[in-house]
Amino acid sequence: MAIPTHSAVRAATRIGVLLIASAFGQVLGQATPILSTNVQGSFLEGVGTVGGRMVFSIVASFVGTTPNLWSSDGTAAGTLMIAVTDANFTSHPCNGLLFFLSDYFDATTLTFVTRLWRTDGTATGTFVLSDVRAGGAAPVVGELACVNGRLLFNRSSGLWASDGTVTGTGLMKPSVSGLGYDTAEAGGLVFFFQPEFGFSELWRTDGTPGGTFKLRDLNFYESGKAVRAGDRAFVRACNVNTCALSIEDGTVAGSRFVATVPAPFNTPQAFYALERFFFVGCTTAGQCDLWASDGTAAGTHHLTKIGADFRSAPNGFTEAFGRVFFSMNDGVNGTELWSTDGSEMGTTMFADIAPGPASSSPAGFFFWRKRLFFSADDGTSGRELWVTDGSPSGTMRFQDVNPGVGSSYPDSVAAAGDSLMFWAAPSTGAGALFSLSADATPVLGSGFVPVTPCRAVDTRLVGVPVAAGSTAVFRLGGACGVPATALAVVGNVTAVSPTGDGMIRIDSVTQATPVGGPLAFRAGRTRAGNTVIRLVGSPDVAAFCDMPWDPSGFVHVVVDVSGYFE
């Protein structure tokens, strides 16, 4: 591949700017509050969506308040209280309805009562289906699940099912109550783990008594985790020494063993995306890393070899932009935003939001309208809502709901209809529901300034390539008509004559670890790509060469500039 000409760079960059202008030049409209509580420390529970509406319970952080059920279409006029309920602690969609459990203390009988509700998002379509636990009966455990249009839930007498009507709610399978937080819905079945003699056994159900039975013993494994993998389930079963991975299709003969991994802790972090099963494996010493499996023994391997503390292990897996995003602490940069393409080389820190060893602790990931939203604390503006367009340079604070160093603690992000909604606390400290409309007019922020295409960097001219595992520093601010005060440079980065496979990451020199790009390349092949390179507090940028299979290798780097953001 030849190095792009200036005219090609100009044309390609014009297209690239249209795609990535949101990074610095165009910002989504601001979210506005549509419901305020005037209650300090209030929060949402049982959040779900049904019929183009967000349904939720508002709960105060102190005893003595009633968490009423609300419904919203994203507008103030369309945000209504639809029922007086109890604490709504879990919800699940099924057959065009939203089912949820509520718990309250009956002062007359001095017992706790758990109820199963259903709602279609309206007041008339919201009512109780069944008292799941009453009068001191055995406590309900686990989660809700949906299969073939029926809602499944545990009760002391066994596994119950509901079609959304009072008469259609009843006992489905006696003496079976294994629905838990490790349940998977796949291929018209629900896979779950039924306790038996102190161990867990793998079961399946299609929502009928005859279709509910044990698939197999887990051979003295004490706990399990099932994750949907297309029309099958990826299952991890663990004991105190190891975990066994298998793929299940719901038949006894269709169970296929994959691999055994030394991960004695059945950590809850597991996710299926990119045709891979991602999970966290921890040693007996509590050192945790990210693993991935493609369903084969050879394809089951580490993605990180950091040995993070259990509390700092990868978490919050979300698929976006053809990658999986999560938060993790690598022991150097604090808990920050990471991403992976399913390979070890492609697993990197995506953005160091709180620079240095501080932690921004990204959480609450939600993908909507080609944007990934999450909450984070950059160390200067408190915990606020952040957004990324899939590029490190396009990762920024979305809105400072509580201006200054205070935090708004955004939470419960959900999309309903054409609106994105989230719960946050403005400067008053009282919780409020905020809404962002999909058709909100973008607000023009910092502007893009084109320049005559100019080659700012070419390591071939000085005969010094960028060596594997090293960082080279280049000055872009003040070069090629780019002012030293620019926020970012737009252009084209080219890897020339690499001696091995690898990638170049180029970012502001003030960043502890360059994360911009990245531009992947193959040995002996010239590779180019459009990019936005941040300039944060310095006119200089750093280019890091990662060539794990050729540690003595090198690559020449060319940077052509066609504009900047100010």
XYZ file of C-alpha atoms in Angstrom:
566
model
C 0.000 0.000 0.000
C 1.358 3.403 -0.961
C 1.376 6.305 1.439
C -1.727 8.459 0.747
C -1.179 11.611 -1.301
C -2.120 15.005 0.118
C -5.220 15.121 -2.104
C -6.302 11.686 -0.869
C -5.697 12.764 2.713
C -7.814 15.880 2.126
C -10.715 13.856 0.700
C -10.537 11.102 3.292
C -10.228 13.550 6.142
C -13.259 15.503 4.918
C -15.271 12.300 5.294
C -13.572 11.468 8.584
C -14.390 14.865 10.062
C -18.065 14.313 9.308
C -17.906 11.045 11.228
C -15.868 12.179 14.207
C -16.816 15.833 14.549
C -18.795 14.940 17.649
C -15.485 14.440 19.432
C -14.779 18.149 19.686
C -17.019 20.084 17.331
C -20.533 18.800 17.826
C -22.170 17.814 21.102
C -25.578 16.264 21.698
C -28.182 18.591 23.162
C -28.334 18.874 26.929
C -30.617 16.618 28.968
C -33.332 18.424 30.913
C -35.095 17.437 34.165
C -38.672 16.213 33.658
C -39.411 15.015 37.209
C -37.982 16.271 40.519
C -38.570 14.716 43.941
C -37.240 17.380 46.322
C -36.087 14.396 48.413
C -32.432 14.130 49.382
C -30.804 10.824 48.483
C -33.685 9.421 46.427
C -32.938 6.758 43.819
C -34.663 4.414 41.360
C -35.317 0.686 41.571
C -36.821 -1.919 39.255
C -36.133 0.144 36.135
C -37.525 -1.303 32.910
C -39.144 -0.329 29.633
C -42.467 -1.356 28.084
C -44.665 0.126 25.369
C -42.172 2.895 24.582
C -42.147 4.051 28.219
C -39.689 3.852 31.095
C -41.182 2.316 34.267
C -39.529 2.753 37.652
C -40.019 3.083 41.401
C -38.715 6.120 43.266
C -37.200 5.150 46.612
C -35.952 7.497 49.345
C -32.839 6.657 51.330
C -34.711 6.749 54.622
C -37.432 4.580 56.165
C -41.078 5.594 56.116
C -41.611 6.505 52.464
C -43.721 4.696 49.871
C -41.872 3.928 46.600
C -44.627 4.652 44.078
C -44.497 3.294 40.525
C -43.985 5.812 37.714
C -44.043 5.728 33.914
C -42.479 8.196 31.474
C -42.322 8.739 27.718
C -39.406 11.153 28.104
C -41.467 14.329 28.501
C -42.606 16.151 31.633
C -46.261 15.929 30.569
C -45.909 12.215 29.848
C -44.333 11.338 33.213
C -47.054 9.958 35.483
C -47.460 7.971 38.677
C -49.347 4.813 37.679
C -49.606 2.856 40.952
C -48.972 2.963 44.689
C -46.686 0.000 45.171
C -44.136 -1.370 47.581
C -40.362 -1.533 47.111
C -39.878 -2.666 43.512
C -36.574 -4.512 43.684
C -36.450 -6.360 40.353
C -38.222 -6.291 36.986
C -38.243 -8.331 33.773
C -39.916 -7.857 30.366
C -41.994 -10.691 28.932
C -44.688 -10.988 26.255
C -45.150 -7.210 25.846
C -45.437 -6.620 29.600
C -43.084 -5.681 32.421
C -43.244 -7.937 35.485
C -41.763 -6.986 38.826
C -41.571 -8.103 42.440
C -42.332 -5.787 45.351
C -41.739 -6.301 49.034
C -43.489 -4.698 52.008
C -44.017 -5.234 55.732
C -47.589 -6.016 56.775
C -48.061 -4.255 60.127
C -51.238 -6.261 60.825
C -49.704 -9.740 60.540
C -46.161 -8.572 61.349
C -44.809 -10.400 58.293
C -43.106 -9.456 55.058
C -45.080 -10.007 51.863
C -43.625 -10.271 48.357
C -45.953 -9.665 45.433
C -45.711 -10.289 41.718
C -46.970 -7.355 39.631
C -47.434 -6.704 35.927
C -47.648 -3.446 33.990
C -48.038 -2.271 30.418
C -46.903 1.221 31.370
C -50.406 2.502 32.116
C -52.353 2.824 35.363
C -55.159 0.493 34.234
C -52.682 -2.117 33.042
C -50.807 -2.260 36.362
C -51.946 -4.684 39.063
C -50.929 -7.517 41.423
C -50.906 -11.059 40.033
C -49.925 -13.057 43.098
C -48.590 -12.919 46.638
C -45.339 -14.794 46.126
C -44.514 -15.037 49.812
C -46.858 -14.317 52.694
C -47.390 -15.157 56.343
C -43.780 -16.092 57.043
C -43.546 -18.685 54.241
C -40.168 -19.651 52.829
C -38.431 -16.635 51.282
C -38.405 -16.174 47.540
C -34.965 -16.332 45.967
C -33.435 -15.569 42.610
C -34.641 -13.725 39.573
C -37.426 -13.589 37.017
C -37.125 -15.230 33.606
C -39.166 -15.273 30.390
C -39.651 -18.206 28.033
C -42.152 -18.712 25.239
C -44.363 -15.840 26.415
C -44.504 -16.949 30.057
C -42.902 -15.268 33.061
C -41.168 -17.708 35.438
C -40.486 -17.038 39.117
C -39.647 -18.939 42.303
C -42.031 -19.626 45.139
C -41.628 -21.854 48.174
C -43.766 -24.556 46.549
C -41.767 -24.624 43.311
C -41.376 -22.933 39.952
C -44.366 -20.766 38.977
C -45.380 -19.283 35.623
C -47.588 -16.396 34.516
C -49.050 -15.229 31.214
C -49.810 -11.797 32.670
C -53.277 -12.610 33.985
C -54.392 -13.584 37.486
C -55.985 -16.821 36.282
C -52.932 -17.630 34.164
C -50.549 -17.403 37.127
C -49.861 -20.631 38.999
C -47.539 -23.483 39.957
C -45.754 -24.921 36.924
C -43.195 -27.370 38.402
C -43.313 -28.438 42.077
C -40.151 -28.627 44.214
C -38.022 -26.752 41.672
C -36.904 -23.241 42.584
C -33.493 -22.695 41.065
C -34.040 -19.472 39.135
C -31.175 -17.223 40.163
C -29.024 -14.372 38.968
C -26.948 -16.889 36.977
C -29.860 -17.835 34.671
C -29.699 -17.636 30.858
C -32.552 -17.375 28.330
C -31.527 -18.899 25.005
C -33.096 -20.835 22.154
C -36.602 -20.870 23.644
C -35.275 -22.292 26.912
C -34.189 -21.063 30.317
C -31.011 -22.615 31.750
C -30.683 -22.502 35.534
C -28.971 -24.195 38.475
C -31.018 -26.242 40.927
C -29.494 -26.874 44.392
C -29.091 -30.559 45.188
C -27.278 -31.985 48.237
C -25.181 -28.832 48.629
C -24.152 -28.677 44.974
C -25.611 -27.108 41.824
C -27.129 -29.130 38.985
C -27.837 -27.771 35.514
C -31.541 -27.674 34.568
C -33.555 -26.371 31.626
C -37.171 -25.392 31.091
C -39.367 -24.369 28.171
C -42.093 -23.115 30.527
C -43.981 -26.433 30.670
C -43.820 -29.210 33.294
C -42.674 -31.791 30.744
C -40.029 -29.486 29.331
C -38.506 -28.793 32.753
C -35.835 -31.276 33.766
C -32.208 -31.744 34.821
C -29.731 -31.756 31.950
C -26.787 -33.149 33.876
C -24.938 -33.322 37.160
C -22.153 -30.791 37.496
C -19.856 -33.299 39.205
C -19.565 -31.663 42.594
C -19.320 -28.127 41.271
C -20.796 -25.796 43.859
C -21.936 -22.869 41.731
C -22.646 -22.032 38.126
C -23.111 -19.218 35.654
C -25.042 -19.418 32.383
C -24.848 -16.776 29.630
C -26.807 -16.641 26.393
C -24.678 -17.436 23.343
C -27.016 -17.092 20.366
C -29.522 -19.956 20.578
C -27.341 -21.841 23.067
C -25.931 -21.228 26.537
C -22.313 -20.907 27.610
C -22.051 -22.462 31.083
C -19.313 -22.089 33.675
C -19.427 -24.396 36.714
C -17.001 -23.811 39.586
C -15.815 -25.368 42.826
C -13.057 -24.348 45.232
C -10.327 -25.442 42.809
C -11.370 -24.905 39.230
C -14.083 -23.977 36.706
C -15.345 -26.083 33.804
C -16.710 -24.429 30.635
C -19.328 -26.045 28.410
C -21.777 -25.150 25.644
C -25.374 -26.343 26.059
C -28.181 -26.637 23.491
C -30.823 -27.862 25.957
C -30.461 -31.576 25.225
C -28.575 -34.169 27.248
C -26.652 -35.294 24.166
C -25.942 -31.718 23.071
C -23.756 -30.773 26.025
C -20.202 -30.073 24.833
C -17.243 -29.650 27.187
C -14.930 -26.763 26.231
C -12.137 -26.381 28.751
C -11.143 -26.332 32.403
C -9.680 -23.099 33.719
C -7.949 -22.388 37.046
C -10.572 -19.976 38.260
C -11.898 -21.158 41.622
C -14.083 -18.118 42.240
C -17.354 -18.095 40.317
C -17.257 -14.334 39.830
C -20.464 -12.817 38.432
C -18.693 -10.959 35.639
C -19.452 -12.872 32.427
C -20.615 -11.743 28.994
C -21.070 -13.110 25.466
C -20.232 -10.924 22.471
C -18.101 -10.979 19.324
C -18.737 -14.762 19.202
C -16.769 -15.154 22.423
C -17.516 -15.846 26.064
C -15.797 -13.240 28.274
C -15.386 -13.978 31.958
C -13.254 -13.116 34.963
C -11.029 -15.794 36.450
C -9.428 -15.418 39.863
C -6.724 -17.411 41.612
C -7.004 -18.665 45.178
C -4.969 -15.596 46.159
C -7.728 -13.363 44.777
C -5.820 -12.165 41.716
C -8.230 -11.703 38.824
C -7.875 -11.378 35.055
C -10.077 -11.235 31.997
C -10.466 -14.430 29.952
C -12.182 -15.221 26.654
C -13.283 -18.408 24.947
C -14.450 -19.044 21.392
C -15.883 -22.419 22.396
C -12.701 -24.422 21.918
C -9.950 -25.427 24.331
C -7.296 -23.788 22.140
C -9.385 -20.621 21.934
C -9.770 -20.259 25.725
C -7.104 -17.942 27.086
C -6.117 -14.887 29.124
C -6.793 -11.441 27.708
C -5.030 -9.696 30.592
C -2.224 -10.856 32.864
C -2.451 -8.186 35.515
C -3.626 -10.145 38.539
C -5.973 -7.387 39.706
C -7.466 -7.433 43.162
C -10.911 -9.067 43.216
C -12.523 -5.683 43.917
C -10.719 -4.177 40.919
C -11.457 -6.997 38.455
C -12.993 -6.309 35.023
C -16.656 -5.392 35.330
C -19.610 -3.875 33.474
C -19.172 -5.633 30.119
C -21.001 -3.871 27.265
C -20.731 -4.387 23.501
C -20.336 -1.248 21.387
C -18.514 -0.210 18.202
C -17.480 -3.811 17.472
C -15.680 -4.118 20.808
C -16.471 -4.973 24.418
C -16.087 -2.139 26.928
C -15.554 -2.604 30.665
C -13.890 -1.033 33.688
C -10.713 -2.427 35.224
C -7.808 -1.483 37.478
C -4.422 -2.469 36.084
C -2.582 -1.458 39.262
C -1.018 1.581 37.563
C -3.765 3.807 36.136
C -6.524 3.162 38.642
C -9.951 1.834 37.613
C -10.510 3.163 34.109
C -12.324 2.485 30.827
C -10.958 -0.493 28.872
C -11.996 -2.264 25.692
C -11.186 -5.486 23.879
C -11.691 -7.021 20.455
C -11.371 -10.508 21.953
C -7.607 -10.821 21.506
C -4.844 -10.252 24.026
C -3.155 -7.622 21.868
C -6.486 -5.884 21.306
C -7.261 -5.564 25.032
C -6.143 -2.105 26.152
C -7.059 0.832 28.317
C -9.408 2.924 26.187
C -9.329 6.208 28.141
C -7.546 7.383 31.284
C -10.352 9.664 32.437
C -8.788 10.409 35.839
C -5.116 10.707 34.827
C -2.424 8.835 36.693
C -3.119 6.365 39.508
C -6.487 7.960 40.367
C -9.660 6.066 39.425
C -12.588 7.401 37.408
C -14.439 4.101 38.065
C -16.653 3.982 34.946
C -20.003 2.272 35.571
C -23.574 1.993 34.309
C -22.716 1.493 30.625
C -25.592 2.033 28.176
C -25.374 2.067 24.367
C -27.837 4.366 22.572
C -27.902 6.075 19.174
C -24.299 5.138 18.302
C -23.044 6.497 21.641
C -21.903 4.694 24.778
C -23.020 6.469 27.955
C -21.622 5.796 31.429
C -20.901 7.529 34.717
C -17.352 8.462 35.738
C -15.403 10.811 37.992
C -12.520 12.650 36.326
C -11.239 13.986 39.658
C -12.267 17.586 38.983
C -15.995 17.561 38.159
C -17.279 14.800 40.412
C -19.212 11.746 39.212
C -21.185 12.779 36.133
C -22.550 11.290 32.926
C -19.926 10.651 30.227
C -20.207 9.609 26.589
C -17.954 8.179 23.876
C -18.406 7.922 20.131
C -16.051 4.940 19.993
C -12.784 6.881 19.872
C -10.597 7.908 22.816
C -10.586 11.491 21.547
C -14.395 11.389 21.365
C -14.727 10.399 25.025
C -15.898 13.294 27.174
C -18.143 14.415 30.004
C -21.649 14.627 28.560
C -23.166 17.003 31.098
C -22.147 18.520 34.434
C -25.521 18.164 36.153
C -24.049 19.227 39.503
C -21.605 21.977 38.416
C -18.152 22.187 39.935
C -16.555 19.502 42.071
C -19.904 18.115 43.267
C -21.311 14.840 41.918
C -24.752 14.195 40.471
C -24.299 10.395 40.653
C -26.134 9.570 37.392
C -27.770 6.157 37.477
C -30.566 4.023 36.017
C -29.941 4.977 32.388
C -32.675 3.683 30.080
C -34.051 4.383 26.612
C -37.769 4.484 25.838
C -39.287 5.663 22.596
C -37.070 8.424 21.229
C -35.654 9.505 24.596
C -32.724 8.613 26.802
C -33.471 9.027 30.506
C -31.346 8.853 33.636
C -31.597 9.671 37.331
C -29.255 12.268 38.808
C -28.969 14.754 41.664
C -28.479 18.439 40.712
C -26.806 20.909 43.065
C -29.787 20.751 45.435
C -28.977 17.113 46.183
C -32.559 16.064 45.438
C -33.002 13.328 42.829
C -34.463 14.161 39.429
C -35.265 12.311 36.209
C -33.458 13.783 33.190
C -34.389 13.214 29.560
C -32.537 13.645 26.266
C -34.549 13.553 23.052
C -33.077 11.760 20.044
C -34.029 14.682 17.811
C -32.423 17.283 20.096
C -30.696 19.889 17.952
C -26.923 19.462 18.268
C -25.160 22.412 19.815
C -22.132 23.640 17.944
C -19.195 23.677 20.303
C -15.515 23.926 19.425
C -15.008 24.395 15.696
C -13.038 22.488 13.088
C -10.472 24.524 11.166
C -9.074 22.997 7.940
C -5.484 23.607 6.873
C -3.598 22.883 3.672
C -2.553 19.218 3.938
C 0.890 19.093 5.413
C 3.266 16.313 6.466
C 4.148 17.021 10.087
C 6.016 13.813 10.906
C 8.056 11.372 8.804
C 10.541 9.284 10.778
C 12.148 8.061 7.536
C 13.631 11.507 6.975
C 15.705 11.272 10.144
C 16.260 7.537 9.867
C 14.943 6.772 13.354
C 11.879 4.480 13.407
C 9.761 3.868 16.479
C 11.063 0.749 18.218
C 8.769 -1.929 19.649
C 7.799 -1.176 23.230
C 9.012 2.420 22.996
C 7.409 5.846 22.765
C 8.440 8.602 20.347
C 7.482 12.241 20.945
C 6.468 14.537 18.072
C 5.365 18.184 18.018
C 2.078 18.824 16.203
C 0.943 21.983 17.964
C 2.647 24.888 16.166
C 3.364 22.785 13.056
C 1.607 22.857 9.677
C -0.518 25.849 10.632
C -1.877 24.196 13.780
C -1.754 26.613 16.745
C -0.138 25.413 19.955
C -3.464 26.057 21.733
C -5.454 23.645 19.530
C -7.541 20.999 21.300
C -6.845 18.272 18.748
C -5.262 17.618 15.375
C -7.113 15.902 12.512
C -5.216 13.962 9.894
C -3.850 10.666 8.733
C -1.387 8.349 10.502
C 0.576 5.819 8.417
C 2.637 2.863 9.629
C 5.423 2.239 7.076
C 7.501 -0.952 6.660
C 6.761 -2.589 10.041
C 9.005 -5.543 10.809
C 6.211 -7.381 12.665
C 2.531 -7.333 13.558
C 1.448 -4.671 16.018
C -0.219 -1.320 16.479
C 0.556 2.362 16.973
C -1.216 4.411 19.629
C -0.785 8.162 19.395
C -2.081 10.632 21.975
C -1.256 13.758 23.945
C 2.127 13.513 25.628
C 0.434 14.444 28.917
C -1.402 11.116 29.008
C 0.307 8.501 31.172
C -0.340 5.825 28.518
C -1.118 6.717 24.870
C -4.536 5.288 23.965
C -5.385 7.216 20.784
C -6.055 5.348 17.564
C -5.083 2.611 17.625
C -3.731 1.839 14.142
C -3.090 -1.901 13.708
C -0.621 -3.156 11.089
C 0.807 -6.391 9.710
C 4.458 -7.204 9.106
C 5.818 -5.669 5.906
C 2.565 -3.907 5.030
C 2.018 -0.148 4.960
C -1.196 0.800 6.760
C -2.899 4.227 7.035
C -5.948 5.563 8.816
C -7.749 8.809 9.673
C -7.606 9.891 13.294
C -8.096 12.717 15.773
C -5.086 13.256 18.033
C -5.627 15.072 21.310
C -3.448 17.980 22.471
C -3.985 18.209 26.219
C -1.901 20.864 27.926
C 1.010 20.427 25.507
C 1.723 20.851 21.763
C 3.503 17.479 21.794
C 2.091 14.012 21.157
C 3.469 10.580 22.014
C 3.384 7.581 19.661
C 3.690 4.166 21.325
C 4.647 1.107 19.277
C 3.222 -2.201 20.514
C 4.711 -5.267 18.776
C 4.321 -8.160 21.251
C 5.493 -10.837 18.776
C 8.532 -8.873 17.573
C 9.995 -7.155 20.673
C 13.119 -6.117 18.739
C 11.129 -4.794 15.782
C 10.302 -1.273 14.642
C 8.048 0.763 12.349
C 8.333 4.134 10.622
C 5.553 6.615 11.351
C 4.130 9.319 9.058
C 1.585 11.923 10.218
C -0.208 14.111 7.661
C -2.263 16.991 9.096
C -5.373 18.436 7.423
C -7.000 20.428 10.219
C -7.530 20.966 13.907
C -10.173 21.657 16.552
C -9.992 24.843 18.585
